Amino acid sequence: MRYVKWTLIALIVLIVGSFVHYTLPQHDIVRVVGTNTERTIIPGNRSMFWSSGEATRDVQFIQTVKANGQTMEYRNEDTGWGWPPYFKFDTSSLYTEASDAESDKATPEWYSVTHYGWRNEVLSIFPNAIAIEPVAGPDAKVVPWVNIIILAVLAIVMLLIWRMWVQFRERTIDPLVEDAGEAWDAVDDKADALKGGIKGWFARLRK
């Protein structure tokens, strides 16, 4: 039973952690090498990783290269009033900024691309770019203040929920369990007494 409990806890932590990691903003230091618009077919089982439910549509992409030579591609889609709540309506402006930020290896210009989501080549899913800002170089560090604040608030909320659960258990569940245990002990005592009485009756009967 203990293994089932910890497996369930690990599964919940994995699901919540994946959801938080996918949703919270991340920052990549990259060099923009190109932008383009492609006619894209989105399978129904992957529509959750895209901002629109349309199966086939034109999607804007931003192509970049990291300092270590690894490539990274971002989609550029509005989130509107939906989830995640980035309220992004400036897809066209961001596309123009990314196009203007293109540079080559000889004269690289480095940018911080803020995005959410994952890049998975097997599933053909792309992170969604939210903003692009110039930085001093490939070693620039971006402090994720938004993530720090959100995670701190989540930690406080989880702590409050845990404390409420502990108090509820101490005030409601534990007394019920104790009462049930006492009632069971009383029944057990009565059963023992009845058993002893029957044995005594048979003993007197034999005499």
PDB file of C-alpha atoms in Angstrom:
ATOM      1  CA  MET A   1       0.000   0.000   0.000  1.00  0.00           C
ATOM      2  CA  ARG A   2       2.905   2.316   0.785  1.00  0.00           C
ATOM      3  CA  TYR A   3       4.316   1.834  -2.730  1.00  0.00           C
ATOM      4  CA  VAL A   4       0.948   2.709  -4.242  1.00  0.00           C
ATOM      5  CA  LYS A   5       0.823   5.888  -2.147  1.00  0.00           C
ATOM      6  CA  TRP A   6       4.295   7.056  -3.182  1.00  0.00           C
ATOM      7  CA  THR A   7       3.692   6.109  -6.815  1.00  0.00           C
ATOM      8  CA  LEU A   8       0.535   8.217  -6.807  1.00  0.00           C
ATOM      9  CA  ILE A   9       2.379  11.140  -5.189  1.00  0.00           C
ATOM     10  CA  ALA A  10       5.221  10.871  -7.732  1.00  0.00           C
ATOM     11  CA  LEU A  11       2.714  10.797 -10.597  1.00  0.00           C
ATOM     12  CA  ILE A  12       0.948  13.917  -9.283  1.00  0.00           C
ATOM     13  CA  VAL A  13       4.284  15.731  -8.855  1.00  0.00           C
ATOM     14  CA  LEU A  14       5.315  14.749 -12.402  1.00  0.00           C
ATOM     15  CA  ILE A  15       2.052  15.997 -13.920  1.00  0.00           C
ATOM     16  CA  VAL A  16       2.047  19.276 -11.974  1.00  0.00           C
ATOM     17  CA  GLY A  17       5.761  19.829 -12.618  1.00  0.00           C
ATOM     18  CA  SER A  18       5.363  19.233 -16.352  1.00  0.00           C
ATOM     19  CA  PHE A  19       2.402  21.599 -16.506  1.00  0.00           C
ATOM     20  CA  VAL A  20       4.297  24.340 -14.647  1.00  0.00           C
ATOM     21  CA  HIS A  21       7.456  23.858 -16.741  1.00  0.00           C
ATOM     22  CA  TYR A  22       5.464  24.043 -19.981  1.00  0.00           C
ATOM     23  CA  THR A  23       3.485  27.118 -18.921  1.00  0.00           C
ATOM     24  CA  LEU A  24       6.041  29.345 -17.192  1.00  0.00           C
ATOM     25  CA  PRO A  25       8.180  31.685 -19.327  1.00  0.00           C
ATOM     26  CA  GLN A  26      11.709  30.618 -20.256  1.00  0.00           C
ATOM     27  CA  HIS A  27      14.576  32.620 -21.720  1.00  0.00           C
ATOM     28  CA  ASP A  28      16.995  31.500 -24.451  1.00  0.00           C
ATOM     29  CA  ILE A  29      20.037  33.489 -25.549  1.00  0.00           C
ATOM     30  CA  VAL A  30      20.181  33.017 -29.311  1.00  0.00           C
ATOM     31  CA  ARG A  31      21.175  34.489 -32.644  1.00  0.00           C
ATOM     32  CA  VAL A  32      18.254  34.958 -35.036  1.00  0.00           C
ATOM     33  CA  VAL A  33      19.050  33.496 -38.443  1.00  0.00           C
ATOM     34  CA  GLY A  34      15.698  33.627 -40.220  1.00  0.00           C
ATOM     35  CA  THR A  35      11.922  33.980 -40.150  1.00  0.00           C
ATOM     36  CA  ASN A  36       9.342  32.386 -42.383  1.00  0.00           C
ATOM     37  CA  THR A  37       5.686  31.460 -42.689  1.00  0.00           C
ATOM     38  CA  GLU A  38       4.719  27.872 -43.438  1.00  0.00           C
ATOM     39  CA  ARG A  39       1.448  26.173 -44.249  1.00  0.00           C
ATOM     40  CA  THR A  40       1.202  23.736 -41.355  1.00  0.00           C
ATOM     41  CA  ILE A  41      -0.994  20.693 -40.799  1.00  0.00           C
ATOM     42  CA  ILE A  42      -1.657  20.155 -37.100  1.00  0.00           C
ATOM     43  CA  PRO A  43      -2.836  16.656 -36.088  1.00  0.00           C
ATOM     44  CA  GLY A  44      -5.744  16.589 -33.672  1.00  0.00           C
ATOM     45  CA  ASN A  45      -3.758  14.783 -30.977  1.00  0.00           C
ATOM     46  CA  ARG A  46      -1.217  17.645 -30.885  1.00  0.00           C
ATOM     47  CA  SER A  47      -3.605  20.599 -31.035  1.00  0.00           C
ATOM     48  CA  MET A  48      -3.092  21.216 -27.286  1.00  0.00           C
ATOM     49  CA  PHE A  49       0.444  22.369 -28.091  1.00  0.00           C
ATOM     50  CA  TRP A  50      -0.793  25.062 -30.494  1.00  0.00           C
ATOM     51  CA  SER A  51      -2.684  28.271 -29.828  1.00  0.00           C
ATOM     52  CA  SER A  52      -5.435  27.692 -32.380  1.00  0.00           C
ATOM     53  CA  GLY A  53      -7.653  24.708 -32.991  1.00  0.00           C
ATOM     54  CA  GLU A  54      -7.518  24.976 -36.785  1.00  0.00           C
ATOM     55  CA  ALA A  55      -6.111  21.809 -38.354  1.00  0.00           C
ATOM     56  CA  THR A  56      -4.381  23.564 -41.279  1.00  0.00           C
ATOM     57  CA  ARG A  57      -3.176  27.154 -41.281  1.00  0.00           C
ATOM     58  CA  ASP A  58      -0.245  29.479 -41.915  1.00  0.00           C
ATOM     59  CA  VAL A  59       2.158  29.588 -38.954  1.00  0.00           C
ATOM     60  CA  GLN A  60       5.007  32.060 -38.472  1.00  0.00           C
ATOM     61  CA  PHE A  61       8.349  30.631 -37.330  1.00  0.00           C
ATOM     62  CA  ILE A  62      11.473  32.232 -35.896  1.00  0.00           C
ATOM     63  CA  GLN A  63      14.694  30.308 -36.560  1.00  0.00           C
ATOM     64  CA  THR A  64      17.635  30.756 -34.201  1.00  0.00           C
ATOM     65  CA  VAL A  65      21.005  29.322 -33.220  1.00  0.00           C
ATOM     66  CA  LYS A  66      22.410  29.138 -29.701  1.00  0.00           C
ATOM     67  CA  ALA A  67      26.024  29.916 -28.781  1.00  0.00           C
ATOM     68  CA  ASN A  68      26.882  26.191 -28.764  1.00  0.00           C
ATOM     69  CA  GLY A  69      25.601  25.801 -32.339  1.00  0.00           C
ATOM     70  CA  GLN A  70      22.345  24.107 -31.362  1.00  0.00           C
ATOM     71  CA  THR A  71      19.390  25.229 -33.432  1.00  0.00           C
ATOM     72  CA  MET A  72      16.068  26.278 -31.924  1.00  0.00           C
ATOM     73  CA  GLU A  73      12.853  27.091 -33.739  1.00  0.00           C
ATOM     74  CA  TYR A  74       9.913  28.993 -32.261  1.00  0.00           C
ATOM     75  CA  ARG A  75       6.384  29.412 -33.478  1.00  0.00           C
ATOM     76  CA  ASN A  76       4.923  32.901 -33.312  1.00  0.00           C
ATOM     77  CA  GLU A  77       1.224  32.758 -32.414  1.00  0.00           C
ATOM     78  CA  ASP A  78      -1.126  34.981 -30.450  1.00  0.00           C
ATOM     79  CA  THR A  79      -2.402  33.531 -27.183  1.00  0.00           C
ATOM     80  CA  GLY A  80      -5.284  36.020 -27.004  1.00  0.00           C
ATOM     81  CA  TRP A  81      -7.398  35.662 -23.871  1.00  0.00           C
ATOM     82  CA  GLY A  82      -6.780  31.926 -23.652  1.00  0.00           C
ATOM     83  CA  TRP A  83      -4.303  29.782 -21.770  1.00  0.00           C
ATOM     84  CA  PRO A  84      -1.502  30.359 -20.937  1.00  0.00           C
ATOM     85  CA  PRO A  85      -2.501  33.882 -19.858  1.00  0.00           C
ATOM     86  CA  TYR A  86       0.197  35.831 -21.705  1.00  0.00           C
ATOM     87  CA  PHE A  87      -2.392  37.979 -23.502  1.00  0.00           C
ATOM     88  CA  LYS A  88      -0.211  38.064 -26.599  1.00  0.00           C
ATOM     89  CA  PHE A  89      -1.747  40.012 -29.477  1.00  0.00           C
ATOM     90  CA  ASP A  90       1.432  41.340 -31.156  1.00  0.00           C
ATOM     91  CA  THR A  91       2.367  38.443 -33.415  1.00  0.00           C
ATOM     92  CA  SER A  92       2.959  40.714 -36.426  1.00  0.00           C
ATOM     93  CA  SER A  93       5.132  43.136 -34.429  1.00  0.00           C
ATOM     94  CA  LEU A  94       7.195  40.308 -32.939  1.00  0.00           C
ATOM     95  CA  TYR A  95       7.686  38.825 -36.404  1.00  0.00           C
ATOM     96  CA  THR A  96       8.994  42.168 -37.650  1.00  0.00           C
ATOM     97  CA  GLU A  97      11.325  42.530 -34.659  1.00  0.00           C
ATOM     98  CA  ALA A  98      12.685  39.022 -35.222  1.00  0.00           C
ATOM     99  CA  SER A  99      13.225  39.691 -38.937  1.00  0.00           C
ATOM    100  CA  ASP A 100      15.084  42.888 -38.109  1.00  0.00           C
ATOM    101  CA  ALA A 101      17.244  41.016 -35.561  1.00  0.00           C
ATOM    102  CA  GLU A 102      18.751  38.563 -38.075  1.00  0.00           C
ATOM    103  CA  SER A 103      22.544  38.328 -38.110  1.00  0.00           C
ATOM    104  CA  ASP A 104      25.292  36.009 -39.390  1.00  0.00           C
ATOM    105  CA  LYS A 105      28.290  34.273 -37.819  1.00  0.00           C
ATOM    106  CA  ALA A 106      30.681  37.034 -38.864  1.00  0.00           C
ATOM    107  CA  THR A 107      28.785  39.775 -37.046  1.00  0.00           C
ATOM    108  CA  PRO A 108      26.504  38.013 -34.545  1.00  0.00           C
ATOM    109  CA  GLU A 109      23.854  39.859 -32.580  1.00  0.00           C
ATOM    110  CA  TRP A 110      22.477  38.113 -29.525  1.00  0.00           C
ATOM    111  CA  TYR A 111      18.932  38.235 -28.261  1.00  0.00           C
ATOM    112  CA  SER A 112      16.945  36.864 -25.364  1.00  0.00           C
ATOM    113  CA  VAL A 113      13.840  35.084 -26.630  1.00  0.00           C
ATOM    114  CA  THR A 114      11.144  34.719 -24.000  1.00  0.00           C
ATOM    115  CA  HIS A 115       8.891  31.759 -24.701  1.00  0.00           C
ATOM    116  CA  TYR A 116       6.788  29.021 -23.179  1.00  0.00           C
ATOM    117  CA  GLY A 117       6.351  25.414 -24.247  1.00  0.00           C
ATOM    118  CA  TRP A 118       8.669  22.695 -25.521  1.00  0.00           C
ATOM    119  CA  ARG A 119      10.533  21.834 -28.706  1.00  0.00           C
ATOM    120  CA  ASN A 120      10.066  18.213 -29.735  1.00  0.00           C
ATOM    121  CA  GLU A 121      11.118  17.138 -33.212  1.00  0.00           C
ATOM    122  CA  VAL A 122       9.354  13.763 -32.973  1.00  0.00           C
ATOM    123  CA  LEU A 123       5.994  15.349 -32.165  1.00  0.00           C
ATOM    124  CA  SER A 124       6.709  18.427 -34.336  1.00  0.00           C
ATOM    125  CA  ILE A 125       5.838  20.879 -31.575  1.00  0.00           C
ATOM    126  CA  PHE A 126       7.480  24.252 -31.022  1.00  0.00           C
ATOM    127  CA  PRO A 127       7.727  26.698 -28.124  1.00  0.00           C
ATOM    128  CA  ASN A 128       5.746  29.896 -28.633  1.00  0.00           C
ATOM    129  CA  ALA A 129       7.858  33.067 -28.653  1.00  0.00           C
ATOM    130  CA  ILE A 130       6.482  35.842 -26.443  1.00  0.00           C
ATOM    131  CA  ALA A 131       9.130  38.566 -26.671  1.00  0.00           C
ATOM    132  CA  ILE A 132      12.596  39.241 -28.058  1.00  0.00           C
ATOM    133  CA  GLU A 133      15.138  41.631 -26.546  1.00  0.00           C
ATOM    134  CA  PRO A 134      18.794  42.384 -27.384  1.00  0.00           C
ATOM    135  CA  VAL A 135      21.482  41.323 -24.893  1.00  0.00           C
ATOM    136  CA  ALA A 136      25.177  42.087 -24.542  1.00  0.00           C
ATOM    137  CA  GLY A 137      26.408  38.673 -25.654  1.00  0.00           C
ATOM    138  CA  PRO A 138      25.934  34.900 -25.656  1.00  0.00           C
ATOM    139  CA  ASP A 139      26.845  34.677 -21.958  1.00  0.00           C
ATOM    140  CA  ALA A 140      24.152  37.122 -20.840  1.00  0.00           C
ATOM    141  CA  LYS A 141      22.055  35.973 -17.884  1.00  0.00           C
ATOM    142  CA  VAL A 142      18.369  36.717 -17.500  1.00  0.00           C
ATOM    143  CA  VAL A 143      16.941  36.563 -13.997  1.00  0.00           C
ATOM    144  CA  PRO A 144      13.527  34.843 -14.232  1.00  0.00           C
ATOM    145  CA  TRP A 145      11.740  37.176 -11.829  1.00  0.00           C
ATOM    146  CA  VAL A 146       8.291  36.156 -13.062  1.00  0.00           C
ATOM    147  CA  ASN A 147       9.032  32.485 -12.401  1.00  0.00           C
ATOM    148  CA  ILE A 148      10.474  33.247  -8.977  1.00  0.00           C
ATOM    149  CA  ILE A 149       7.396  35.237  -7.948  1.00  0.00           C
ATOM    150  CA  ILE A 150       4.913  32.688  -9.337  1.00  0.00           C
ATOM    151  CA  LEU A 151       6.705  29.715  -7.770  1.00  0.00           C
ATOM    152  CA  ALA A 152       6.941  31.542  -4.441  1.00  0.00           C
ATOM    153  CA  VAL A 153       3.200  32.250  -4.514  1.00  0.00           C
ATOM    154  CA  LEU A 154       2.484  28.607  -5.440  1.00  0.00           C
ATOM    155  CA  ALA A 155       4.698  27.418  -2.578  1.00  0.00           C
ATOM    156  CA  ILE A 156       2.819  29.655  -0.120  1.00  0.00           C
ATOM    157  CA  VAL A 157      -0.540  28.443  -1.438  1.00  0.00           C
ATOM    158  CA  MET A 158       0.557  24.787  -1.177  1.00  0.00           C
ATOM    159  CA  LEU A 159       1.811  25.404   2.365  1.00  0.00           C
ATOM    160  CA  LEU A 160      -1.523  26.968   3.355  1.00  0.00           C
ATOM    161  CA  ILE A 161      -3.444  24.057   1.804  1.00  0.00           C
ATOM    162  CA  TRP A 162      -1.243  21.572   3.645  1.00  0.00           C
ATOM    163  CA  ARG A 163      -1.744  23.392   6.953  1.00  0.00           C
ATOM    164  CA  MET A 164      -5.518  23.470   6.388  1.00  0.00           C
ATOM    165  CA  TRP A 165      -5.483  19.751   5.652  1.00  0.00           C
ATOM    166  CA  VAL A 166      -3.462  18.998   8.798  1.00  0.00           C
ATOM    167  CA  GLN A 167      -5.868  21.036  10.934  1.00  0.00           C
ATOM    168  CA  PHE A 168      -8.891  19.404   9.282  1.00  0.00           C
ATOM    169  CA  ARG A 169      -7.420  15.960   9.898  1.00  0.00           C
ATOM    170  CA  GLU A 170      -6.588  16.742  13.534  1.00  0.00           C
ATOM    171  CA  ARG A 171     -10.017  18.238  14.231  1.00  0.00           C
ATOM    172  CA  THR A 172     -12.247  15.949  12.170  1.00  0.00           C
ATOM    173  CA  ILE A 173     -10.673  12.761  10.854  1.00  0.00           C
ATOM    174  CA  ASP A 174      -8.449  11.775  13.795  1.00  0.00           C
ATOM    175  CA  PRO A 175     -11.279  12.055  16.385  1.00  0.00           C
ATOM    176  CA  LEU A 176     -13.526   9.944  14.134  1.00  0.00           C
ATOM    177  CA  VAL A 177     -10.792   7.327  13.794  1.00  0.00           C
ATOM    178  CA  GLU A 178     -10.239   7.336  17.549  1.00  0.00           C
ATOM    179  CA  ASP A 179     -13.987   7.019  18.211  1.00  0.00           C
ATOM    180  CA  ALA A 180     -14.208   4.173  15.727  1.00  0.00           C
ATOM    181  CA  GLY A 181     -11.263   2.463  17.414  1.00  0.00           C
ATOM    182  CA  GLU A 182     -12.817   2.878  20.830  1.00  0.00           C
ATOM    183  CA  ALA A 183     -16.149   1.563  19.554  1.00  0.00           C
ATOM    184  CA  TRP A 184     -14.406  -1.441  18.032  1.00  0.00           C
ATOM    185  CA  ASP A 185     -12.547  -2.092  21.287  1.00  0.00           C
ATOM    186  CA  ALA A 186     -15.843  -1.909  23.164  1.00  0.00           C
ATOM    187  CA  VAL A 187     -17.412  -4.404  20.787  1.00  0.00           C
ATOM    188  CA  ASP A 188     -14.370  -6.632  21.140  1.00  0.00           C
ATOM    189  CA  ASP A 189     -14.610  -6.441  24.934  1.00  0.00           C
ATOM    190  CA  LYS A 190     -18.297  -7.337  24.821  1.00  0.00           C
ATOM    191  CA  ALA A 191     -17.528 -10.258  22.525  1.00  0.00           C
ATOM    192  CA  ASP A 192     -14.841 -11.471  24.922  1.00  0.00           C
ATOM    193  CA  ALA A 193     -17.241 -11.125  27.827  1.00  0.00           C
ATOM    194  CA  LEU A 194     -19.950 -13.005  25.949  1.00  0.00           C
ATOM    195  CA  LYS A 195     -17.478 -15.706  25.013  1.00  0.00           C
ATOM    196  CA  GLY A 196     -16.391 -15.989  28.645  1.00  0.00           C
ATOM    197  CA  GLY A 197     -20.006 -16.161  29.771  1.00  0.00           C
ATOM    198  CA  ILE A 198     -20.791 -18.957  27.334  1.00  0.00           C
ATOM    199  CA  LYS A 199     -17.714 -20.916  28.421  1.00  0.00           C
ATOM    200  CA  GLY A 200     -18.747 -20.473  32.073  1.00  0.00           C
ATOM    201  CA  TRP A 201     -22.292 -21.630  31.301  1.00  0.00           C
ATOM    202  CA  PHE A 202     -21.009 -24.765  29.578  1.00  0.00           C
ATOM    203  CA  ALA A 203     -18.611 -25.393  32.464  1.00  0.00           C
ATOM    204  CA  ARG A 204     -21.465 -25.165  34.981  1.00  0.00           C
ATOM    205  CA  LEU A 205     -23.621 -27.350  32.748  1.00  0.00           C
ATOM    206  CA  ARG A 206     -20.962 -30.088  32.690  1.00  0.00           C
ATOM    207  CA  LYS A 207     -20.746 -29.986  36.463  1.00  0.00           C
TER     208      LYS A 207
END
